[in-house]
């Protein structure tokens, strides 16, 4: 069976995406709605804190809950890491995805000042990908072993690692 | 305590607000005064003034708390107060960030292409 297309929700998400893009043209590079009705905002990395604060505090967009913070590694790009924030609005029962980009050496602003939940997620992204978060209260390894060298989730890290255990 | 229409909001950490109309009136006037400082053609100013004026009118015309909650259709009146405080702090931050300016920097052409 195929999921039925929900045109109403698609239109609402498109309208909301245009609304946010009109309010924040300084940081939003692109807005897209997937065929599964998921709204995505593609941001310049300088605009993380303004966009996340706007989405959390504005009356029409009360995305108070940070559901997930991950990174995607695409080594062929100039800015290889794509940081993804998934937000949930409890008031309006709707989700939104905010994506930014960075490379191995450029730090990105920490979202901890906006959402406390981002603390361990950012530690995980640092540990697994090597993306440095500026102004993070406590950025250290969280999943790898204590003396571990390397960032395992990068695409150029081999499956069984460099050290024999 | 028996003067309040309800004893508790039912939400953890949110006390019942004494005189919510006054508090909302103060908050909305503060938000509007902060919005005056940003350029008139900014979309943020336009939409936020619309929302704030709409809520302000409802607060001024409706004196009964329960009916005001139903008309605003945004949860408890205490939650509306918290939301107004958030909007005020956001407006103050927006004055510094100035998000109505044109795009800071275009992404590289292959950055958002998917599939690669």
CSV table of C-alpha atoms in Angstrom, one decimal:
chain,number,residue,atom,x,y,z
A,1,UNK,CA,0.0,0.0,0.0
A,2,UNK,CA,1.0,3.6,-0.6
A,3,UNK,CA,0.6,6.4,1.9
A,4,UNK,CA,-2.2,8.7,0.7
A,5,UNK,CA,-1.0,12.2,-0.2
A,6,UNK,CA,-2.2,14.8,2.3
A,7,UNK,CA,-2.5,18.0,0.1
A,8,UNK,CA,-3.9,20.2,2.9
A,9,UNK,CA,-0.9,19.6,5.1
A,10,UNK,CA,1.5,20.1,2.2
A,11,UNK,CA,-0.1,23.4,1.5
A,12,UNK,CA,0.1,24.5,5.1
A,13,UNK,CA,3.7,23.5,5.4
A,14,UNK,CA,4.5,25.4,2.1
A,15,UNK,CA,2.8,28.5,3.4
A,16,UNK,CA,4.6,28.3,6.8
A,17,UNK,CA,7.9,27.8,5.0
A,18,UNK,CA,7.3,30.9,2.9
A,19,UNK,CA,6.3,32.8,6.0
A,20,UNK,CA,9.6,32.0,7.8
A,21,UNK,CA,11.6,32.7,4.7
A,22,UNK,CA,10.0,36.1,4.4
A,23,UNK,CA,10.8,36.9,8.1
A,24,UNK,CA,14.5,35.7,8.0
A,25,UNK,CA,15.9,36.3,4.6
A,26,UNK,CA,19.4,37.0,6.0
A,27,UNK,CA,20.0,33.4,6.9
A,28,UNK,CA,17.6,31.1,5.1
A,29,UNK,CA,19.1,29.9,1.8
A,30,UNK,CA,16.4,27.5,0.7
A,31,UNK,CA,13.1,26.0,2.0
A,32,UNK,CA,11.8,22.7,0.8
A,33,UNK,CA,8.9,20.4,1.7
A,34,UNK,CA,9.5,16.7,1.0
A,35,UNK,CA,6.8,14.5,-0.5
A,36,UNK,CA,6.2,13.0,3.0
A,37,UNK,CA,5.2,16.5,4.3
A,38,UNK,CA,8.4,17.4,6.1
A,39,UNK,CA,9.4,21.0,6.1
A,40,UNK,CA,13.2,21.7,5.8
A,41,UNK,CA,14.9,25.1,6.2
A,42,UNK,CA,18.4,25.3,4.8
A,43,UNK,CA,20.4,27.9,6.7
A,44,UNK,CA,23.7,29.7,6.6
A,45,UNK,CA,25.9,28.6,9.6
A,46,UNK,CA,26.0,32.2,11.1
A,47,UNK,CA,22.2,32.0,11.5
A,48,UNK,CA,21.8,29.0,13.8
A,49,UNK,CA,21.1,30.8,17.0
A,50,UNK,CA,18.8,33.5,15.5
A,51,UNK,CA,16.8,31.0,13.5
A,52,UNK,CA,16.5,28.5,16.4
A,53,UNK,CA,15.5,31.3,18.8
A,54,UNK,CA,13.0,32.6,16.4
A,55,UNK,CA,11.4,29.2,16.0
A,56,UNK,CA,11.3,28.7,19.7
A,57,UNK,CA,10.0,32.1,20.8
A,58,UNK,CA,7.8,33.4,18.0
A,59,UNK,CA,4.0,33.0,18.6
A,60,UNK,CA,3.2,31.5,15.2
A,61,UNK,CA,6.1,28.9,15.5
A,62,UNK,CA,6.4,27.7,19.1
A,63,UNK,CA,8.9,24.9,18.3
A,64,UNK,CA,9.9,24.4,22.0
A,65,UNK,CA,11.2,20.9,21.7
A,66,UNK,CA,14.5,19.9,20.1
A,67,UNK,CA,13.9,16.3,19.1
A,68,UNK,CA,17.2,15.6,17.4
A,69,UNK,CA,20.6,17.0,16.5
A,70,UNK,CA,22.7,15.1,14.1
A,71,UNK,CA,25.3,15.5,11.3
A,72,UNK,CA,25.6,14.0,7.8
A,73,UNK,CA,29.0,13.5,6.2
A,74,UNK,CA,29.2,14.1,2.4
A,75,UNK,CA,32.9,14.0,1.7
A,76,UNK,CA,32.6,15.2,-1.9
A,77,UNK,CA,31.3,18.7,-0.9
A,78,UNK,CA,33.4,21.7,0.0
A,79,UNK,CA,31.6,21.9,3.4
A,80,UNK,CA,31.4,18.2,4.1
A,81,UNK,CA,29.3,18.1,7.2
A,82,UNK,CA,25.6,18.9,7.2
A,83,UNK,CA,24.2,19.6,10.7
A,84,UNK,CA,20.5,18.7,11.1
A,85,UNK,CA,18.2,20.0,13.9
A,86,UNK,CA,14.8,18.4,14.2
A,87,UNK,CA,12.3,20.6,16.1
A,88,UNK,CA,8.8,19.8,17.4
A,89,UNK,CA,6.0,22.3,18.2
A,90,UNK,CA,3.7,21.0,20.9
A,91,UNK,CA,1.2,23.9,20.5
A,92,UNK,CA,0.7,23.3,16.8
A,93,UNK,CA,1.7,19.6,16.6
A,94,UNK,CA,4.1,20.1,13.8
A,95,UNK,CA,7.7,19.3,13.0
A,96,UNK,CA,10.4,21.2,11.2
A,97,UNK,CA,14.0,20.4,10.1
A,98,UNK,CA,16.8,23.0,10.1
A,99,UNK,CA,20.0,22.2,8.2
A,100,UNK,CA,23.4,24.0,8.2
A,101,UNK,CA,26.8,23.2,6.8
A,102,UNK,CA,30.4,23.3,8.0
A,103,UNK,CA,33.7,21.7,7.2
A,104,UNK,CA,36.2,20.0,9.5
A,105,UNK,CA,37.9,23.1,10.8
A,106,UNK,CA,35.2,25.7,11.0
A,107,UNK,CA,33.4,25.9,14.4
A,108,UNK,CA,29.7,26.3,14.6
A,109,UNK,CA,27.6,28.1,17.3
A,110,UNK,CA,26.3,25.8,20.0
A,111,UNK,CA,22.5,25.5,20.3
A,112,UNK,CA,22.8,24.9,24.1
A,113,UNK,CA,21.9,28.5,24.8
A,114,UNK,CA,18.6,28.0,22.9
A,115,UNK,CA,17.8,24.4,23.8
A,116,UNK,CA,19.3,22.7,26.8
A,117,UNK,CA,18.7,19.3,25.1
A,118,UNK,CA,21.4,20.1,22.6
A,119,UNK,CA,24.2,19.5,25.1
A,120,UNK,CA,24.8,15.7,24.7
A,121,UNK,CA,23.7,15.7,21.1
A,122,UNK,CA,26.5,18.2,20.3
A,123,UNK,CA,29.0,16.1,22.3
A,124,UNK,CA,28.0,13.1,20.2
A,125,UNK,CA,28.4,15.1,16.9
A,126,UNK,CA,31.9,16.3,18.1
A,127,UNK,CA,32.9,12.8,19.1
A,128,UNK,CA,31.6,11.0,16.0
A,129,UNK,CA,32.3,13.6,13.2
A,130,UNK,CA,34.7,16.1,14.7
A,131,UNK,CA,32.5,19.2,14.3
A,132,UNK,CA,33.6,21.8,16.9
A,133,UNK,CA,30.8,23.7,18.7
A,134,UNK,CA,31.8,27.2,20.0
A,135,UNK,CA,30.4,28.3,23.4
A,136,UNK,CA,29.5,24.7,24.4
A,137,UNK,CA,29.7,24.4,28.2
A,138,UNK,CA,31.4,21.0,28.2
A,139,UNK,CA,32.5,19.6,24.8
A,140,UNK,CA,34.2,16.2,25.3
A,141,UNK,CA,33.9,12.7,24.0
A,142,UNK,CA,30.7,10.8,24.9
A,143,UNK,CA,30.6,7.5,23.1
A,144,UNK,CA,34.1,6.5,22.1
A,145,UNK,CA,36.7,5.0,24.4
A,146,UNK,CA,38.9,7.3,26.5
A,147,UNK,CA,42.1,7.2,24.4
A,148,UNK,CA,40.3,6.8,21.1
A,149,UNK,CA,41.7,8.8,18.2
A,150,UNK,CA,39.6,9.6,15.1
A,151,UNK,CA,36.0,10.4,14.4
A,152,UNK,CA,34.2,7.1,13.6
A,153,UNK,CA,31.1,8.3,11.7
A,154,UNK,CA,33.2,10.0,9.0
A,155,UNK,CA,33.0,8.3,5.6
A,156,UNK,CA,36.8,7.9,5.4
A,157,UNK,CA,37.0,6.0,8.8
A,158,UNK,CA,37.3,2.3,8.1
A,159,UNK,CA,34.6,-0.1,9.4
A,160,UNK,CA,36.8,-2.0,11.8
A,161,UNK,CA,38.9,1.0,12.8
A,162,UNK,CA,42.6,1.6,12.8
A,163,UNK,CA,43.5,-0.2,16.1
A,164,UNK,CA,43.2,-3.9,16.6
A,165,UNK,CA,41.4,-4.8,19.9
B,1,UNK,CA,-6.7,32.2,47.3
B,2,UNK,CA,-10.5,31.8,47.1
B,3,UNK,CA,-10.8,35.1,45.0
B,4,UNK,CA,-9.1,33.3,42.0
B,5,UNK,CA,-11.4,31.7,39.5
B,6,UNK,CA,-9.3,28.5,39.6
B,7,UNK,CA,-7.0,27.2,42.4
B,8,UNK,CA,-4.3,25.8,40.1
B,9,UNK,CA,-3.4,25.8,36.4
B,10,UNK,CA,-2.9,22.1,36.4
B,11,UNK,CA,0.5,22.6,34.8
B,12,UNK,CA,3.7,22.0,36.8
B,13,UNK,CA,5.7,25.1,37.6
B,14,UNK,CA,3.0,27.6,36.4
B,15,UNK,CA,1.3,29.5,39.2
B,16,UNK,CA,-2.2,31.0,38.7
B,17,UNK,CA,-1.7,34.6,37.5
B,18,UNK,CA,-3.3,37.3,39.5
B,19,UNK,CA,-4.7,40.0,37.2
B,20,UNK,CA,-3.6,38.5,33.8
B,21,UNK,CA,-5.2,41.4,31.8
B,22,UNK,CA,-2.8,43.9,33.4
B,23,UNK,CA,0.2,41.7,32.9
B,24,UNK,CA,-0.7,41.1,29.2
B,25,UNK,CA,-1.4,44.7,28.6
B,26,UNK,CA,2.1,45.7,29.9
B,27,UNK,CA,3.8,43.0,27.9
B,28,UNK,CA,2.0,43.8,24.7
B,29,UNK,CA,2.8,47.5,25.0
B,30,UNK,CA,6.4,46.7,25.6
B,31,UNK,CA,6.6,44.4,22.5
B,32,UNK,CA,5.0,47.1,20.4
B,33,UNK,CA,7.4,49.7,21.6
B,34,UNK,CA,10.4,47.4,20.7
B,35,UNK,CA,8.9,46.7,17.3
B,36,UNK,CA,8.8,50.5,16.6
B,37,UNK,CA,12.6,50.5,16.5
B,38,UNK,CA,12.9,48.1,13.6
B,39,UNK,CA,12.4,49.2,10.0
B,40,UNK,CA,8.8,49.5,8.9
B,41,UNK,CA,9.1,47.3,5.8
B,42,UNK,CA,10.6,44.3,7.8
B,43,UNK,CA,8.3,41.2,7.5
B,44,UNK,CA,8.9,40.4,11.2
B,45,UNK,CA,7.6,43.8,12.3
B,46,UNK,CA,4.5,43.5,10.1
B,47,UNK,CA,3.5,40.0,11.2
B,48,UNK,CA,4.3,40.4,14.9
B,49,UNK,CA,2.4,43.7,15.1
B,50,UNK,CA,-0.6,41.9,13.5
B,51,UNK,CA,-0.5,39.1,16.0
B,52,UNK,CA,0.1,41.4,19.0
B,53,UNK,CA,-2.6,43.8,18.0
B,54,UNK,CA,-5.1,41.0,17.5
B,55,UNK,CA,-4.3,39.6,21.0
B,56,UNK,CA,-4.2,43.0,22.6
B,57,UNK,CA,-7.7,43.8,21.3
B,58,UNK,CA,-9.1,40.5,22.5
B,59,UNK,CA,-7.5,41.1,26.0
B,60,UNK,CA,-9.0,44.6,26.2
B,61,UNK,CA,-12.5,43.7,25.1
B,62,UNK,CA,-13.0,40.4,27.0
B,63,UNK,CA,-12.8,40.7,30.8
B,64,UNK,CA,-13.8,37.1,31.7
B,65,UNK,CA,-10.6,35.0,32.0
B,66,UNK,CA,-12.3,31.7,30.8
B,67,UNK,CA,-13.9,33.3,27.8
B,68,UNK,CA,-10.6,35.1,27.0
B,69,UNK,CA,-8.8,31.7,27.0
B,70,UNK,CA,-11.3,30.3,24.6
B,71,UNK,CA,-11.1,33.2,22.3
B,72,UNK,CA,-7.4,33.2,22.2
B,73,UNK,CA,-7.4,29.5,21.7
B,74,UNK,CA,-3.8,29.1,22.9
B,75,UNK,CA,-4.0,27.2,26.2
B,76,UNK,CA,-4.1,28.6,29.6
B,77,UNK,CA,-3.9,32.4,30.2
B,78,UNK,CA,-0.6,31.7,32.1
B,79,UNK,CA,0.8,30.1,29.0
B,80,UNK,CA,-0.3,33.1,26.9
B,81,UNK,CA,1.7,35.3,29.4
B,82,UNK,CA,4.8,33.1,29.1
B,83,UNK,CA,4.4,33.3,25.3
B,84,UNK,CA,4.2,37.1,25.4
B,85,UNK,CA,7.4,37.2,27.5
B,86,UNK,CA,9.1,35.0,25.0
B,87,UNK,CA,8.0,37.2,22.1
B,88,UNK,CA,9.3,40.3,24.0
B,89,UNK,CA,12.8,38.7,24.5
B,90,UNK,CA,12.8,37.6,20.8
B,91,UNK,CA,11.9,41.1,19.6
B,92,UNK,CA,14.8,42.5,21.6
B,93,UNK,CA,17.2,40.0,20.1
B,94,UNK,CA,15.8,40.6,16.6
B,95,UNK,CA,16.8,44.3,16.9
B,96,UNK,CA,20.4,43.2,17.3
B,97,UNK,CA,20.4,40.4,14.7
B,98,UNK,CA,18.6,42.3,12.0
B,99,UNK,CA,17.4,39.3,10.1
B,100,UNK,CA,15.5,41.3,7.4
B,101,UNK,CA,18.7,42.2,5.6
B,102,UNK,CA,19.4,40.2,2.4
B,103,UNK,CA,21.2,36.9,2.4
B,104,UNK,CA,24.6,36.8,4.2
B,105,UNK,CA,26.3,34.4,1.8
B,106,UNK,CA,25.2,32.1,-0.9
B,107,UNK,CA,26.0,28.4,-0.4
B,108,UNK,CA,28.4,26.6,-2.8
B,109,UNK,CA,26.4,25.3,-5.8
B,110,UNK,CA,26.5,21.6,-4.9
B,111,UNK,CA,25.9,22.1,-1.2
B,112,UNK,CA,22.2,21.4,-1.1
B,113,UNK,CA,22.0,19.1,-4.1
B,114,UNK,CA,20.5,15.7,-3.2
B,115,UNK,CA,21.1,13.0,-4.5
B,116,UNK,CA,24.8,14.0,-4.8
